[in-house]
Amino acid sequence: MPAALTASQRRRLIAAARKAAAAAYAPYSRFPVGAAVLMADGRVFSGCNVENASFGLTNCAERTAVFSAVAAGSRRLRAVAVFTPTPAPTLPCGACRQVLHEFGPEAQVLSVCAGAGQVETPLAALLPHAFGPGDL
Ligand code: THU
């Protein structure tokens, strides 16, 4: 069981996720999303959604953030914060849950939005009975 996030880690992650949304490339959906990941080594990486004229090639903010961390040599995910431009918080899509599971099966997921409210839940509650590296 990883240690609970501190209030300052939460604040830092949420601020990074909100800021990352400003860089979103979302001309088709007009739905800018930002994400930030806290890694076990203490580093924070952020990402935004990156859409494509061939819509199915879109990369969600959460995956952009995770891929940035991995590309920088950081692989153990402790927590992810997601910001969506919605009145209520929303949680990562199924594809992103699977990618988050690969690097942080015990990660915490925080969701914040343009409106009020915040959700925090373990990833394991969002992706029960997950398929992962140990199944191969
Ligand atoms: N999107 C994300 O980046 N993360 C989420 O958690 C939900 C969806 C993106 C994908 C697409 O660019 C846009 O939001 C609308 O689905």
Tab-separated table of C-alpha atoms and ligand atoms in Angstrom:
chain	number	residue	atom	x	y	z
A	1	MET	CA	0.000	0.000	0.000
A	2	PRO	CA	1.732	3.261	-1.109
A	3	ALA	CA	1.734	6.236	1.279
A	4	ALA	CA	-1.195	8.623	0.891
A	5	LEU	CA	-0.596	11.729	-1.174
A	6	THR	CA	0.200	14.852	0.799
A	7	ALA	CA	-1.887	17.986	0.382
A	8	SER	CA	1.011	19.696	-1.363
A	9	GLN	CA	1.500	16.803	-3.808
A	10	ARG	CA	-2.206	16.994	-4.622
A	11	ARG	CA	-2.070	20.744	-5.168
A	12	ARG	CA	1.009	20.455	-7.365
A	13	LEU	CA	-0.497	17.727	-9.532
A	14	ILE	CA	-3.813	19.481	-9.949
A	15	ALA	CA	-2.131	22.761	-10.874
A	16	ALA	CA	0.037	20.955	-13.444
A	17	ALA	CA	-2.983	19.197	-14.976
A	18	ARG	CA	-4.940	22.461	-15.288
A	19	LYS	CA	-1.967	24.210	-16.848
A	20	ALA	CA	-1.357	21.379	-19.327
A	21	ALA	CA	-4.866	21.738	-20.740
A	22	ALA	CA	-3.839	25.110	-22.187
A	23	ALA	CA	-1.564	23.284	-24.646
A	24	ALA	CA	-4.246	20.843	-25.833
A	25	TYR	CA	-4.523	20.335	-29.581
A	26	ALA	CA	-8.248	19.707	-29.805
A	27	PRO	CA	-9.579	21.467	-32.930
A	28	TYR	CA	-12.151	18.726	-33.601
A	29	SER	CA	-13.683	18.080	-30.193
A	30	ARG	CA	-12.928	21.510	-28.732
A	31	PHE	CA	-12.510	19.619	-25.472
A	32	PRO	CA	-9.100	20.540	-24.031
A	33	VAL	CA	-7.862	18.107	-21.395
A	34	GLY	CA	-4.772	18.269	-19.209
A	35	ALA	CA	-3.135	15.576	-17.099
A	36	ALA	CA	-0.189	15.339	-14.750
A	37	VAL	CA	1.477	12.257	-13.320
A	38	LEU	CA	3.417	11.996	-10.073
A	39	MET	CA	6.070	9.321	-10.333
A	40	ALA	CA	7.609	7.302	-7.492
A	41	ASP	CA	10.890	9.209	-7.961
A	42	GLY	CA	9.019	12.447	-7.183
A	43	ARG	CA	9.065	13.810	-10.702
A	44	VAL	CA	5.922	15.279	-12.252
A	45	PHE	CA	5.175	15.110	-15.982
A	46	SER	CA	2.234	16.668	-17.732
A	47	GLY	CA	0.430	16.145	-20.998
A	48	CYS	CA	-2.548	17.257	-23.043
A	49	ASN	CA	-4.804	15.622	-25.600
A	50	VAL	CA	-3.430	15.671	-29.129
A	51	GLU	CA	-6.040	15.105	-31.827
A	52	ASN	CA	-5.615	14.233	-35.475
A	53	ALA	CA	-7.599	14.749	-38.676
A	54	SER	CA	-7.719	10.958	-38.714
A	55	PHE	CA	-9.772	11.011	-35.503
A	56	GLY	CA	-8.870	7.556	-34.214
A	57	LEU	CA	-5.243	8.593	-33.821
A	58	THR	CA	-6.089	11.000	-31.016
A	59	ASN	CA	-3.963	10.665	-27.904
A	60	CYS	CA	-5.601	11.503	-24.578
A	61	ALA	CA	-3.941	13.804	-22.067
A	62	GLU	CA	-3.356	10.990	-19.585
A	63	ARG	CA	-1.454	8.876	-22.089
A	64	THR	CA	0.586	11.862	-23.266
A	65	ALA	CA	1.671	12.475	-19.651
A	66	VAL	CA	2.513	8.807	-18.995
A	67	PHE	CA	4.442	8.488	-22.246
A	68	SER	CA	6.466	11.623	-21.396
A	69	ALA	CA	7.394	10.113	-18.027
A	70	VAL	CA	8.432	6.801	-19.563
A	71	ALA	CA	10.399	8.556	-22.299
A	72	ALA	CA	12.299	10.421	-19.561
A	73	GLY	CA	13.171	7.147	-17.831
A	74	SER	CA	10.546	7.313	-15.087
A	75	ARG	CA	8.263	4.275	-14.953
A	76	ARG	CA	6.615	3.976	-11.547
A	77	LEU	CA	3.364	5.901	-11.421
A	78	ARG	CA	2.002	6.991	-8.024
A	79	ALA	CA	-0.807	9.317	-8.991
A	80	VAL	CA	-2.413	11.050	-11.926
A	81	ALA	CA	-4.531	14.201	-11.996
A	82	VAL	CA	-6.849	14.963	-14.881
A	83	PHE	CA	-8.507	18.257	-15.732
A	84	THR	CA	-11.499	18.354	-18.073
A	85	PRO	CA	-13.421	21.445	-19.203
A	86	THR	CA	-16.649	20.108	-17.739
A	87	PRO	CA	-19.017	21.261	-15.012
A	88	ALA	CA	-18.398	18.043	-13.054
A	89	PRO	CA	-15.255	15.905	-12.788
A	90	THR	CA	-14.854	13.044	-15.261
A	91	LEU	CA	-12.622	9.987	-15.038
A	92	PRO	CA	-10.076	8.626	-17.548
A	93	CYS	CA	-11.331	6.638	-20.531
A	94	GLY	CA	-10.908	2.878	-20.686
A	95	ALA	CA	-7.838	2.979	-22.913
A	96	CYS	CA	-6.085	5.353	-20.521
A	97	ARG	CA	-7.014	3.221	-17.498
A	98	GLN	CA	-5.234	0.306	-19.141
A	99	VAL	CA	-2.117	2.380	-19.885
A	100	LEU	CA	-2.096	3.801	-16.345
A	101	HIS	CA	-2.353	0.248	-14.976
A	102	GLU	CA	0.798	-0.785	-16.838
A	103	PHE	CA	2.923	1.678	-14.852
A	104	GLY	CA	0.911	2.175	-11.644
A	105	PRO	CA	-1.581	-0.514	-10.704
A	106	GLU	CA	-1.822	1.056	-7.236
A	107	ALA	CA	-1.950	4.652	-8.466
A	108	GLN	CA	-4.433	7.209	-7.203
A	109	VAL	CA	-6.572	9.036	-9.769
A	110	LEU	CA	-7.666	12.620	-9.110
A	111	SER	CA	-10.174	14.355	-11.340
A	112	VAL	CA	-10.830	18.063	-11.389
A	113	CYS	CA	-12.824	20.210	-13.760
A	114	ALA	CA	-13.863	23.699	-14.744
A	115	GLY	CA	-16.722	23.553	-12.251
A	116	ALA	CA	-16.670	22.703	-8.591
A	117	GLY	CA	-15.948	19.295	-7.182
A	118	GLN	CA	-13.134	16.833	-7.220
A	119	VAL	CA	-13.009	13.039	-7.316
A	120	GLU	CA	-10.219	10.858	-5.973
A	121	THR	CA	-10.209	7.092	-6.367
A	122	PRO	CA	-7.700	4.271	-6.682
A	123	LEU	CA	-7.120	3.194	-10.281
A	124	ALA	CA	-7.865	-0.376	-9.162
A	125	ALA	CA	-11.474	0.670	-8.514
A	126	LEU	CA	-11.752	1.952	-12.097
A	127	LEU	CA	-10.166	-1.114	-13.702
A	128	PRO	CA	-10.925	-4.171	-11.597
A	129	HIS	CA	-9.547	-7.571	-12.645
A	130	ALA	CA	-7.106	-5.762	-14.935
A	131	PHE	CA	-4.905	-7.527	-17.436
A	132	GLY	CA	-1.307	-6.538	-16.862
A	133	PRO	CA	2.346	-7.424	-17.252
A	134	GLY	CA	2.041	-10.222	-14.691
A	135	ASP	CA	-0.447	-12.061	-16.876
A	136	LEU	CA	2.004	-12.658	-19.700
B	1	THU	N1	-9.867	13.009	-23.654
B	1	THU	C1	-8.751	13.018	-22.878
B	1	THU	O1	-7.701	13.530	-23.271
B	1	THU	N2	-8.828	12.465	-21.647
B	1	THU	C2	-9.978	12.043	-21.057
B	1	THU	O2	-9.949	11.635	-19.906
B	1	THU	C3	-11.235	12.089	-21.831
B	1	THU	C4	-11.094	12.365	-23.278
B	1	THU	C5	-9.808	13.693	-24.953
B	1	THU	C6	-9.831	12.821	-26.178
B	1	THU	C7	-10.394	13.779	-27.205
B	1	THU	O3	-9.329	14.591	-27.701
B	1	THU	C8	-11.318	14.684	-26.420
B	1	THU	O4	-10.917	14.554	-25.062
B	1	THU	C9	-12.794	14.332	-26.561
B	1	THU	O5	-13.000	12.988	-26.303
